CSV table of C-alpha atoms in Angstrom, one decimal:
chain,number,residue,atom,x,y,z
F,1,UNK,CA,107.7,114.0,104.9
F,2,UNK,CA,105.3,111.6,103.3
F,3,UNK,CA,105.7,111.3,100.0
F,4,UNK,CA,102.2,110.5,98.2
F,5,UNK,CA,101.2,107.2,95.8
F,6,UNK,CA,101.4,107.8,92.1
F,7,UNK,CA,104.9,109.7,92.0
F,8,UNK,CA,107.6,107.3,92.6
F,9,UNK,CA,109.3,105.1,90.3
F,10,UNK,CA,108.8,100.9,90.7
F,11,UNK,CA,112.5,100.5,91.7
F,12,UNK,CA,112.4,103.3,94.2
F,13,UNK,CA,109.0,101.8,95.7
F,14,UNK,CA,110.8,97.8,95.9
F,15,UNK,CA,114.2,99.4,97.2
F,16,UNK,CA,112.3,101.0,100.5
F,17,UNK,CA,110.1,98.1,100.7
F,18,UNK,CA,113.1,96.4,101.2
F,19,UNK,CA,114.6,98.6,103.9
F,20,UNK,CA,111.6,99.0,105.7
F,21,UNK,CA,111.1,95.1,106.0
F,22,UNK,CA,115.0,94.5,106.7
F,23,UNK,CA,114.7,97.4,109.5
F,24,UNK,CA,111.2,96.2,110.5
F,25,UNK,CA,112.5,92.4,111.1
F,26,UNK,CA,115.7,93.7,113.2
F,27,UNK,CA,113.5,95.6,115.0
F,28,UNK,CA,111.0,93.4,116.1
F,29,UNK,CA,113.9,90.8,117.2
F,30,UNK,CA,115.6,93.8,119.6
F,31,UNK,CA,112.1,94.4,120.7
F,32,UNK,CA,111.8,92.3,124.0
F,33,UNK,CA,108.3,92.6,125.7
F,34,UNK,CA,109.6,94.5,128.2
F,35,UNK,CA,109.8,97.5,125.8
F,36,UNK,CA,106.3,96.4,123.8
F,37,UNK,CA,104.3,98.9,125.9
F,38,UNK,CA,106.8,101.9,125.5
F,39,UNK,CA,107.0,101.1,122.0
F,40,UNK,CA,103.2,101.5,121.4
F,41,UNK,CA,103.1,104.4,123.2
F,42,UNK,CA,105.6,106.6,121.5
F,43,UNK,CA,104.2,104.9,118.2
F,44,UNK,CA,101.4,106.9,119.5
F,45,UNK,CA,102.8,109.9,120.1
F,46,UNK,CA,104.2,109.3,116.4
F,47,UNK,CA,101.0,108.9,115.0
F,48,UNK,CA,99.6,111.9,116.4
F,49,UNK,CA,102.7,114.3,115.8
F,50,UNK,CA,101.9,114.5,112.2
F,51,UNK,CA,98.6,116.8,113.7
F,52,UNK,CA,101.2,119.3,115.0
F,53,UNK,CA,101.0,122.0,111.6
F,54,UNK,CA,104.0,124.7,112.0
F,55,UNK,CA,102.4,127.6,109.6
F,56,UNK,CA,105.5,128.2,109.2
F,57,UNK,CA,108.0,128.5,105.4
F,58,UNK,CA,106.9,127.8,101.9
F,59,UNK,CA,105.6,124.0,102.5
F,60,UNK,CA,103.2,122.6,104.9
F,61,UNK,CA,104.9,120.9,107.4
F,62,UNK,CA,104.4,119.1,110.6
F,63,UNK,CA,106.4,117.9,113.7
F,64,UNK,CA,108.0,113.9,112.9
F,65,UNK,CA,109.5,113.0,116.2
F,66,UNK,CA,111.5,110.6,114.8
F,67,UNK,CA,114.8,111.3,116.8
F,68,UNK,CA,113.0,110.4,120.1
F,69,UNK,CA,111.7,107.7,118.6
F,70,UNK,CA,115.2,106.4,117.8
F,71,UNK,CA,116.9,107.9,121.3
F,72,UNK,CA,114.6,105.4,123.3
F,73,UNK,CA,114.3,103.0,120.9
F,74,UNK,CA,117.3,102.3,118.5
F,75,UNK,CA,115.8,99.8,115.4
F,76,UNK,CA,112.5,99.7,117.6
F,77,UNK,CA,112.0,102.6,115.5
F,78,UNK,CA,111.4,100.9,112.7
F,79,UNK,CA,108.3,98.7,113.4
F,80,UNK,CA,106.8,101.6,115.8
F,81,UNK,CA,106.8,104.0,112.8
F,82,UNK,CA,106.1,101.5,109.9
F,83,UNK,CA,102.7,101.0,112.0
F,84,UNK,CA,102.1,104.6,112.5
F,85,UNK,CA,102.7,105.4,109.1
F,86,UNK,CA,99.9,102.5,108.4
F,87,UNK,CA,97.5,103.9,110.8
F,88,UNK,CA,97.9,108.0,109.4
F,89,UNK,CA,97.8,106.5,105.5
F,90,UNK,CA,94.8,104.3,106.9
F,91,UNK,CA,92.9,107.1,108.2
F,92,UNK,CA,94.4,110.5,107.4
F,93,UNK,CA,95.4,109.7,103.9
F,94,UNK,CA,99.3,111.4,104.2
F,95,UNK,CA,101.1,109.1,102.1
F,96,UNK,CA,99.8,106.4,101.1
F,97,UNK,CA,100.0,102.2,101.0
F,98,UNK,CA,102.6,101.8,98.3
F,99,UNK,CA,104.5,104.2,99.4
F,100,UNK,CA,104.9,102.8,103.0
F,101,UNK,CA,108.1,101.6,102.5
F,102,UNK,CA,110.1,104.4,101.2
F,103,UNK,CA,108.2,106.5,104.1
F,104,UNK,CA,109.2,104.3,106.8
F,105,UNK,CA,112.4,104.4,105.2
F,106,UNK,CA,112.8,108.5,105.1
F,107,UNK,CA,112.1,108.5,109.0
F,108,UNK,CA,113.2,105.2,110.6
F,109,UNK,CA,116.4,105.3,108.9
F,110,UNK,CA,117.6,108.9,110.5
F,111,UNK,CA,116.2,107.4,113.6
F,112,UNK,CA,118.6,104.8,114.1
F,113,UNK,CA,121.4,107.0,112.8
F,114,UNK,CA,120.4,108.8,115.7
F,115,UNK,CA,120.5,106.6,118.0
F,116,UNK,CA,124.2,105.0,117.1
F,117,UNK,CA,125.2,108.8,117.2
F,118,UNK,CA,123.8,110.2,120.1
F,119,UNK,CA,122.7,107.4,122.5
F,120,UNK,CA,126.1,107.3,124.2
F,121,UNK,CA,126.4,110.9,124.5
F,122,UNK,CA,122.4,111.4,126.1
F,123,UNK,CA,123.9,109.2,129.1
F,124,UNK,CA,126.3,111.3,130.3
F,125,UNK,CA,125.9,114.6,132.3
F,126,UNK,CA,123.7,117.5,131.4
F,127,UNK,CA,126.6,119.1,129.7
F,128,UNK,CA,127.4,117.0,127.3
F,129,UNK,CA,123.0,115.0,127.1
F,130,UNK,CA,121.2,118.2,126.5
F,131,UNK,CA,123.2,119.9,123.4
F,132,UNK,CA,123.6,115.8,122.2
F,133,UNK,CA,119.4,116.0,122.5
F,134,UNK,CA,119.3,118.9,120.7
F,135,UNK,CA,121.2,117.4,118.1
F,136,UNK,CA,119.6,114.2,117.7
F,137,UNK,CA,115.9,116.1,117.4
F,138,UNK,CA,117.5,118.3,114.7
F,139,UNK,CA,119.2,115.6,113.0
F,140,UNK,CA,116.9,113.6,112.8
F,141,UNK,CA,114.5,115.9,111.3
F,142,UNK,CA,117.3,117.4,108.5
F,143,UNK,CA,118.1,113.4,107.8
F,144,UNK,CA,114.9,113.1,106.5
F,145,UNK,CA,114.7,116.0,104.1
F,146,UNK,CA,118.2,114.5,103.0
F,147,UNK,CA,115.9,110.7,102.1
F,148,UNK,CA,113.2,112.5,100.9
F,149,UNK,CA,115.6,114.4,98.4
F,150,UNK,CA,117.1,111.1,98.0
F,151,UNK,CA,113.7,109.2,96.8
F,152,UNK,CA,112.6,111.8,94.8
F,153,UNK,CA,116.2,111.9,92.7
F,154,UNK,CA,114.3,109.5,89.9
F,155,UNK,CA,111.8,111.9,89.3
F,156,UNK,CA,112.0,115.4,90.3
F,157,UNK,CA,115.8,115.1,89.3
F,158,UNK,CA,117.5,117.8,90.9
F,159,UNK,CA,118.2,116.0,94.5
F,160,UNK,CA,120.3,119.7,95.9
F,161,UNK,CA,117.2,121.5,95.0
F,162,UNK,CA,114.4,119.2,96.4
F,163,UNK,CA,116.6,118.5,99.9
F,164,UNK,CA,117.4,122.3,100.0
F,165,UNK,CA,113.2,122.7,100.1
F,166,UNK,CA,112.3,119.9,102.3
F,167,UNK,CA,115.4,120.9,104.8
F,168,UNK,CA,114.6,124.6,104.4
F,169,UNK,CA,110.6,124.1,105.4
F,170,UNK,CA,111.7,122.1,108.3
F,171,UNK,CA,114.1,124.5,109.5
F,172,UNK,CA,111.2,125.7,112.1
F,173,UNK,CA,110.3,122.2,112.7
F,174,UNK,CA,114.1,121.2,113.5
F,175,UNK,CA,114.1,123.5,116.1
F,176,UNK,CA,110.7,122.8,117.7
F,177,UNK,CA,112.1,118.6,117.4
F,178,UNK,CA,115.7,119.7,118.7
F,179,UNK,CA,113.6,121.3,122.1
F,180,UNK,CA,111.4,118.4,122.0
F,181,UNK,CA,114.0,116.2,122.7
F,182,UNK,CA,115.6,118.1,125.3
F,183,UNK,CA,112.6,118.6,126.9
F,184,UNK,CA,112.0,114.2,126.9
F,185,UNK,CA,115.7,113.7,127.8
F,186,UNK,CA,115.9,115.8,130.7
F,187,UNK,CA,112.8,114.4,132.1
F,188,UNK,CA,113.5,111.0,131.6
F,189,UNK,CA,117.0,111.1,132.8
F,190,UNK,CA,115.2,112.2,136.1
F,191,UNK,CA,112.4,109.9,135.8
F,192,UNK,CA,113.7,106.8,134.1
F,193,UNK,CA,117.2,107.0,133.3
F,194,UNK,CA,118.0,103.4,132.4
F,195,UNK,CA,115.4,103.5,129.5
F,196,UNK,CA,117.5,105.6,127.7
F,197,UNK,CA,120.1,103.1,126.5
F,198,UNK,CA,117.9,102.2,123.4
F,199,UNK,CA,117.4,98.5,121.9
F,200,UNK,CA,121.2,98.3,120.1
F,201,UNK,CA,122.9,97.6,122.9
G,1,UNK,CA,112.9,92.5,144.4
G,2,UNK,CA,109.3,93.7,145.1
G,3,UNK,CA,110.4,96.3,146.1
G,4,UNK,CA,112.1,97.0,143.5
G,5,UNK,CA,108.9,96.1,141.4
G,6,UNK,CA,107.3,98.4,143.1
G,7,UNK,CA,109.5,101.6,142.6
G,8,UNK,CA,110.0,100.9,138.8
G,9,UNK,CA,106.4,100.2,138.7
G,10,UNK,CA,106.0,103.7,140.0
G,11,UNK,CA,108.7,105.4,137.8
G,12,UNK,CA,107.0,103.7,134.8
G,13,UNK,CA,103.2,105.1,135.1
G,14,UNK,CA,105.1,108.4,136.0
G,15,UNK,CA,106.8,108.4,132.5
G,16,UNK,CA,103.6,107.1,130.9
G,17,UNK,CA,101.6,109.8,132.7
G,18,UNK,CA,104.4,112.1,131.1
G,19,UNK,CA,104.0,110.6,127.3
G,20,UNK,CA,100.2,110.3,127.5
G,21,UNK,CA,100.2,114.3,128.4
G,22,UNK,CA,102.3,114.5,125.2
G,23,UNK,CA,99.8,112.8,123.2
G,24,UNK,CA,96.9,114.8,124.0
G,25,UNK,CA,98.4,117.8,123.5
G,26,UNK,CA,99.3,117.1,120.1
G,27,UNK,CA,95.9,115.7,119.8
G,28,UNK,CA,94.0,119.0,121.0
G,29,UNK,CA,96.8,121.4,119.8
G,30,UNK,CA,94.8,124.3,118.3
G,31,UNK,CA,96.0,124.5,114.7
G,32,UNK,CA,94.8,120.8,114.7
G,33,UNK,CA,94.5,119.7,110.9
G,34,UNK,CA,97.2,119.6,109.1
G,35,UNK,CA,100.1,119.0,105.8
G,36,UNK,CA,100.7,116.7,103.7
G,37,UNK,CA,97.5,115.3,101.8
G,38,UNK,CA,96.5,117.3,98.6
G,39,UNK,CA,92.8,117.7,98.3
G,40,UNK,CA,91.9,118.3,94.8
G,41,UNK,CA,88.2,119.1,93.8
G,42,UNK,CA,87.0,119.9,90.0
G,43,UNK,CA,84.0,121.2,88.5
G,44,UNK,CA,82.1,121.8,85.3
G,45,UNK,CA,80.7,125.3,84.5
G,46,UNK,CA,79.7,125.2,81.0
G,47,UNK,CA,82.5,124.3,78.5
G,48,UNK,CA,85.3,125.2,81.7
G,49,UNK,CA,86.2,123.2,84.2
G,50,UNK,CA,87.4,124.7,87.8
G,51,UNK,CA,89.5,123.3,90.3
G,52,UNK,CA,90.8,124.1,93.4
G,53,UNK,CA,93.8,122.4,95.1
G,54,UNK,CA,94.4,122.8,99.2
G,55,UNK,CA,97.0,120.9,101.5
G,56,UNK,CA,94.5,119.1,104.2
G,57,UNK,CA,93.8,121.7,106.9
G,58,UNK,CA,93.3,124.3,104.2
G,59,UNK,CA,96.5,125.7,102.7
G,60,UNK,CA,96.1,126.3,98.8
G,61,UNK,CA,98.7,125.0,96.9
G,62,UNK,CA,100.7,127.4,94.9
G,63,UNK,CA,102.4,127.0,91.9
G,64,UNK,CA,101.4,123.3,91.3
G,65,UNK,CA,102.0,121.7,88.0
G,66,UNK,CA,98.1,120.5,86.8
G,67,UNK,CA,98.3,117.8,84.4
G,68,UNK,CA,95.0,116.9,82.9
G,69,UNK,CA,94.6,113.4,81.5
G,70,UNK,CA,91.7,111.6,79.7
G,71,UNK,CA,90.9,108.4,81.1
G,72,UNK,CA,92.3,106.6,79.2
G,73,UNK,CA,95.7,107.7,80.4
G,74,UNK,CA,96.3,110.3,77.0
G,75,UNK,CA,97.7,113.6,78.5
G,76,UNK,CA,95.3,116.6,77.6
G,77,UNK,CA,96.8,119.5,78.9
G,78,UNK,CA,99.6,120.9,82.1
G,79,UNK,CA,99.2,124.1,83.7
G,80,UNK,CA,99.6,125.3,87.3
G,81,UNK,CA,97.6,126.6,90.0
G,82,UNK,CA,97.0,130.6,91.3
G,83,UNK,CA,98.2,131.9,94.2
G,84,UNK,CA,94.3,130.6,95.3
G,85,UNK,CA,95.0,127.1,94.3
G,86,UNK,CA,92.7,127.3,91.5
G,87,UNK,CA,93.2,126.5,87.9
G,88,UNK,CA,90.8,126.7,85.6
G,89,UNK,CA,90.8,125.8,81.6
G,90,UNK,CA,88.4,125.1,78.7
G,91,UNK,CA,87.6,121.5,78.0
G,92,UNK,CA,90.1,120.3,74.9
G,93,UNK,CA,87.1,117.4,74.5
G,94,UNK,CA,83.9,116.0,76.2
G,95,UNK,CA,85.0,113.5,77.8
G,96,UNK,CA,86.1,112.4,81.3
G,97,UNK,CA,89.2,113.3,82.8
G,98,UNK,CA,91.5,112.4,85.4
G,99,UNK,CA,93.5,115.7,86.9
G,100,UNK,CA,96.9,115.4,88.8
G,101,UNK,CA,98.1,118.4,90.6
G,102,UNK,CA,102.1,117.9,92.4
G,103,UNK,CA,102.4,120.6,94.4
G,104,UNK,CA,106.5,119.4,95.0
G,105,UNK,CA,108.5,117.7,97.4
G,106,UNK,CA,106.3,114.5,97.0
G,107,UNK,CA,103.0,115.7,97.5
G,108,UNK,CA,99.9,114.4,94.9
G,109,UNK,CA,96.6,114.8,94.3
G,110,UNK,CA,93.9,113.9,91.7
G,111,UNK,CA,90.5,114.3,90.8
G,112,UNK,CA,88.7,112.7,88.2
G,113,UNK,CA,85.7,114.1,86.1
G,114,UNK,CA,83.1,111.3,84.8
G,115,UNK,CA,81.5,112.3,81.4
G,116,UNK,CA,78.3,112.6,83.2
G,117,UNK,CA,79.3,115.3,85.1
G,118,UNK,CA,80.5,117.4,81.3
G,119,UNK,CA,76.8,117.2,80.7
G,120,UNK,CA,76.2,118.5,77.2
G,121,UNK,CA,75.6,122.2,75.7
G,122,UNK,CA,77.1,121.7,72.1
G,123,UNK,CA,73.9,119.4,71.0
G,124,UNK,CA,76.1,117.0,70.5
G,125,UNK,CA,74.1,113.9,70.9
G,126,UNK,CA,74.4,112.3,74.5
G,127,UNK,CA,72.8,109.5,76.1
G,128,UNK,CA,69.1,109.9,76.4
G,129,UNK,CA,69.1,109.1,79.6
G,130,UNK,CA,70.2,111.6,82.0
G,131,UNK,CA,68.2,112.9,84.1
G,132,UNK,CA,68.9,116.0,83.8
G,133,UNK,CA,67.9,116.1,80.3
G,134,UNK,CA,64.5,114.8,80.7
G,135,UNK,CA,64.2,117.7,82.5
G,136,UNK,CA,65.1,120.5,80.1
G,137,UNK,CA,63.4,117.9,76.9
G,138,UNK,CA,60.0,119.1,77.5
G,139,UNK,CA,60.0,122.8,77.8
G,140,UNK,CA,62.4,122.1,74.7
G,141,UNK,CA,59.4,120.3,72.7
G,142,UNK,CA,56.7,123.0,73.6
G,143,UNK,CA,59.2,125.4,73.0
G,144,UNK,CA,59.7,124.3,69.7
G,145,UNK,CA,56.3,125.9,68.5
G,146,UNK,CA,57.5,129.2,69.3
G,147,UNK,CA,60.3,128.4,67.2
G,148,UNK,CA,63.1,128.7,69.9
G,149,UNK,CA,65.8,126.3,68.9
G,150,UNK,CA,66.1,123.6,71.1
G,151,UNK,CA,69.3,123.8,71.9
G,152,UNK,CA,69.0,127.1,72.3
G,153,UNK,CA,66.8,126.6,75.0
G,154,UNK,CA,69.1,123.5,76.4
G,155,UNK,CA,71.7,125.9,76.5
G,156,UNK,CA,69.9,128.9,78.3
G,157,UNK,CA,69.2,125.8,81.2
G,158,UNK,CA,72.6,124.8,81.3
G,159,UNK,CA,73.6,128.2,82.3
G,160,UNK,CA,71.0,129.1,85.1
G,161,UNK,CA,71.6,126.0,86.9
G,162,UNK,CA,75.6,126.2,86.4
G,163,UNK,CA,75.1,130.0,87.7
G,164,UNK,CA,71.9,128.7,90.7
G,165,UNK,CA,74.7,126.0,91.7
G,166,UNK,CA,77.9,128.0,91.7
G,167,UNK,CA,77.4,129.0,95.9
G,168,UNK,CA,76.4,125.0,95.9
G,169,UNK,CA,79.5,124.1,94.6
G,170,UNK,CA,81.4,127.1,96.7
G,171,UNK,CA,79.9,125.4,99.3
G,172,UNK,CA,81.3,121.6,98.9
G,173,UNK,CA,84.8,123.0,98.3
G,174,UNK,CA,84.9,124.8,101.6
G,175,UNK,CA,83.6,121.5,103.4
G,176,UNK,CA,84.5,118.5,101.5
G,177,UNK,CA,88.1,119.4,103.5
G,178,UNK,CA,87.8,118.7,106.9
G,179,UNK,CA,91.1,116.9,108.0
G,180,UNK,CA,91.8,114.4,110.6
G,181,UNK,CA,88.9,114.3,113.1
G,182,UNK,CA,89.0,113.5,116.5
G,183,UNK,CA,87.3,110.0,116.2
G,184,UNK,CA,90.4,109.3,113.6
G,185,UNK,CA,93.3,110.8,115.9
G,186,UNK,CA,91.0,108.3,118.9
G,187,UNK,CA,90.7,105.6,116.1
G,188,UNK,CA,94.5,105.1,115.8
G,189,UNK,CA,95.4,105.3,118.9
G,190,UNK,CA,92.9,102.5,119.7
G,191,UNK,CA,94.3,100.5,117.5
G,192,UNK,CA,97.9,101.2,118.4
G,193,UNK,CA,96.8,100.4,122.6
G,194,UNK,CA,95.1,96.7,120.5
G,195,UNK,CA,98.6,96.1,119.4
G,196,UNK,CA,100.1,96.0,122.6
G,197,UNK,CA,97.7,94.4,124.1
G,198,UNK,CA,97.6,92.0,121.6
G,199,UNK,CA,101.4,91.4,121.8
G,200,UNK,CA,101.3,91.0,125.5
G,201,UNK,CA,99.0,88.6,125.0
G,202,UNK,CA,100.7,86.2,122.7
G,203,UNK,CA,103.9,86.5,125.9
G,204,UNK,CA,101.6,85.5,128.6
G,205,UNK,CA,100.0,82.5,126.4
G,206,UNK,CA,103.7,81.6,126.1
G,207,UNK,CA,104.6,82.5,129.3
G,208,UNK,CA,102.0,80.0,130.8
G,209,UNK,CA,102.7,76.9,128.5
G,210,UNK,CA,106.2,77.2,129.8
G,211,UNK,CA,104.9,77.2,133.1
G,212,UNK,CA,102.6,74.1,132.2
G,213,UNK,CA,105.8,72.2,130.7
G,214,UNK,CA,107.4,73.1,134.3
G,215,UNK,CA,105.1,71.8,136.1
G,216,UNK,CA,104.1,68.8,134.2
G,217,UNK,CA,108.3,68.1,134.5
């Protein structure tokens, strides 16, 4: 879900520049210290997600982890992956520097729809947490192909047929996210259940 | 309250324990490299130029639109890659070129050919002073006698060495694509671990002039 340098247009570049620095700022006030070291860490895990490649449908695609990201965090998610994505365009090359901004945008942004969706319901019982943590992997992951349709309505013009082909090659990776997130939830409502009320509240 | 310390402290390393397991296994997962960067390499064989396009990690791209520019930003010519990634076209002009391959959903790449690397076979006149043509200028004078043109003869050099370098060049596209190593996946990480300490640094410095303040109070 990176989009690369050289394809966007100037006022799609300056509108998630925008975002990202609105989302980063509210963020980093919601961020206590308290949550600093949790925050790096599953920036980490962020950072080295982009490794896992599903050989899987037409495109190449990778796991995102954003919906976790956003479960634990709420708008945390926003600096955590606008510093990841530095880091991977820094030393992997996906994306690139002037396109950090619509890229943070494309996976923070489903993040903390995420979180306003599903961080109620991944408090209550198994019942009702696990299918909610499901969700919110899945979401989060089908949110994104949504922005990167979005973004790239200004120049590959036909928004149904890009998000149908970013949505369809993550179908696989939805799935893997959606048991992902199950997996994290069910552990941490064992281990550490308080930390999953997010930043928002 | 210690002891309450104490049992978060404990729940906390276990869930940090838990998250650091994550990250090395996405770190060592097998099918390590991966998506997302287009790795585009060009080359001249005579008066064609060959390219191959992969995803990092190795996946050609298929059906990528190729748009060949000259560098001064004039589009050449557009095509699209193979089922190999490759693309491959006669040179329009001698001169450098950029080339662009979008292999959809937001994914660029580009190469761009100097006009030192065209070299010359037309006899057109180039700049004396490549290297290369030093070389092939003095079989070309001795050859003269024997009343082989010398371009002839320039030309007849061009095509051994484009033919000797081909597995050379085979060569570079198979390893110039390596994707994220280790020491990068370590690198950003370290620098992620900096950030926090960095930030908890900044609280305590904080946290100990308020303390001061108290104490001076």
């Amino acid at each position: 879900m990176h989009i690369s340098e050289g394809i966007l247009s100037g006022p799609v570049l300056v509108s998630g520049i925008v975002v990202a620095v609105t989302g980063t700022a509210i963020g980093l006030k919601k961020l206590d210290f308290e949550r600093i070291p949790r925050a790096a860490i599953l920036s980490a895990a962020f950072f080295v997600a982009s490794l896992i490649h599903v050989p899987i449908g037409p495109s190449n695609v990778h796991l995102i982890l954003n919906g976790i990201v956003g479960l634990i965090l709420g708008w945390g998610a926003f600096p955590v992956i606008l510093v990841a994505l530095v880091l991977q365009a820094v030393f992997f090359q996906f994306g690139g520097i002037t396109t950090l901004g619509v890229n943070t945008m494309i996976m923070a942004l489903p993040a903390v729809c995420c979180y306003y969706l599903f961080g109620g319901l991944v408090c209550k019982g198994p019942r009702i947490a696990l299918p909610a943590a499901f969700a919110c992997g899945a979401l989060s992951v089908f949110l994104g192909g949504i922005m990167v349709g979005l973004a790239l309505i200004f120049t590959e013009e036909n928004f149904l047929k890009v998000s149908y082909l970013v949505v369809a090659a993550h179908v696989p990776i939805m799935i893997i996210e959606g048991l992902i997130t199950v997996f994290c939830v069910a552990f941490l409502k064992k281990v550490q259940p308080d930390m999953l009320r997010g930043l928002g509240a | 309250m210690k002891k309450f310390c104490a049992i978060n402290q404990r729940r906390f390393s276990a869930l940090n324990a838990g998250l650091a397991a994550l990250i090395i296994f996405c770190a060592l997962w097998p099918g390590n490299a991966s998506a997302h960067r287009v790795n585009v390499f060009a080359w001249v064989e005579g008066d064609t130029i060959h390219s191959q396009s992969k995803f990092s990690g190795g996946r050609r791209v298929k059906e990528g639109v190729v748009v060949v520019y000259d560098l001064g930003g004039n589009e050449l010519l557009t095509g699209k890659t193979d089922d190999r990634g490759e693309f491959s076209f006669k040179m329009p002009r001698r001169v450098g070129m950029k080339m662009t391959v979008q292999a959809g959903t937001g994914h660029r790449g580009e190469w761009t050919i100097l006009a030192d690397e065209i070299g010359d076979i037309s006899g057109v006149k180039a700049e004396p002073a490549a290297p290369v043509q030093t070389v092939s200028e003095k079989p070309a004078g001795r050859a003269g006698v024997s009343g082989v043109d010398r371009d002839e003869i320039r030309r007849i050099v061009e095509q051994t060495l484009d033919r000797k370098l081909k597995p050379v060049m085979d060569l570079l596209v198979e390893t110039r694509d390596t994707g994220p190593s280790l020491r990068d996946i370590l690198g950003g990480t370290g620098y992620l671990l900096g950030l926090m300490g960095l930030a908890a640094y900044l609280h305590f410095r904080r946290k100990s002039a308020e303390l001061e303040t108290e104490k001076k109070d």
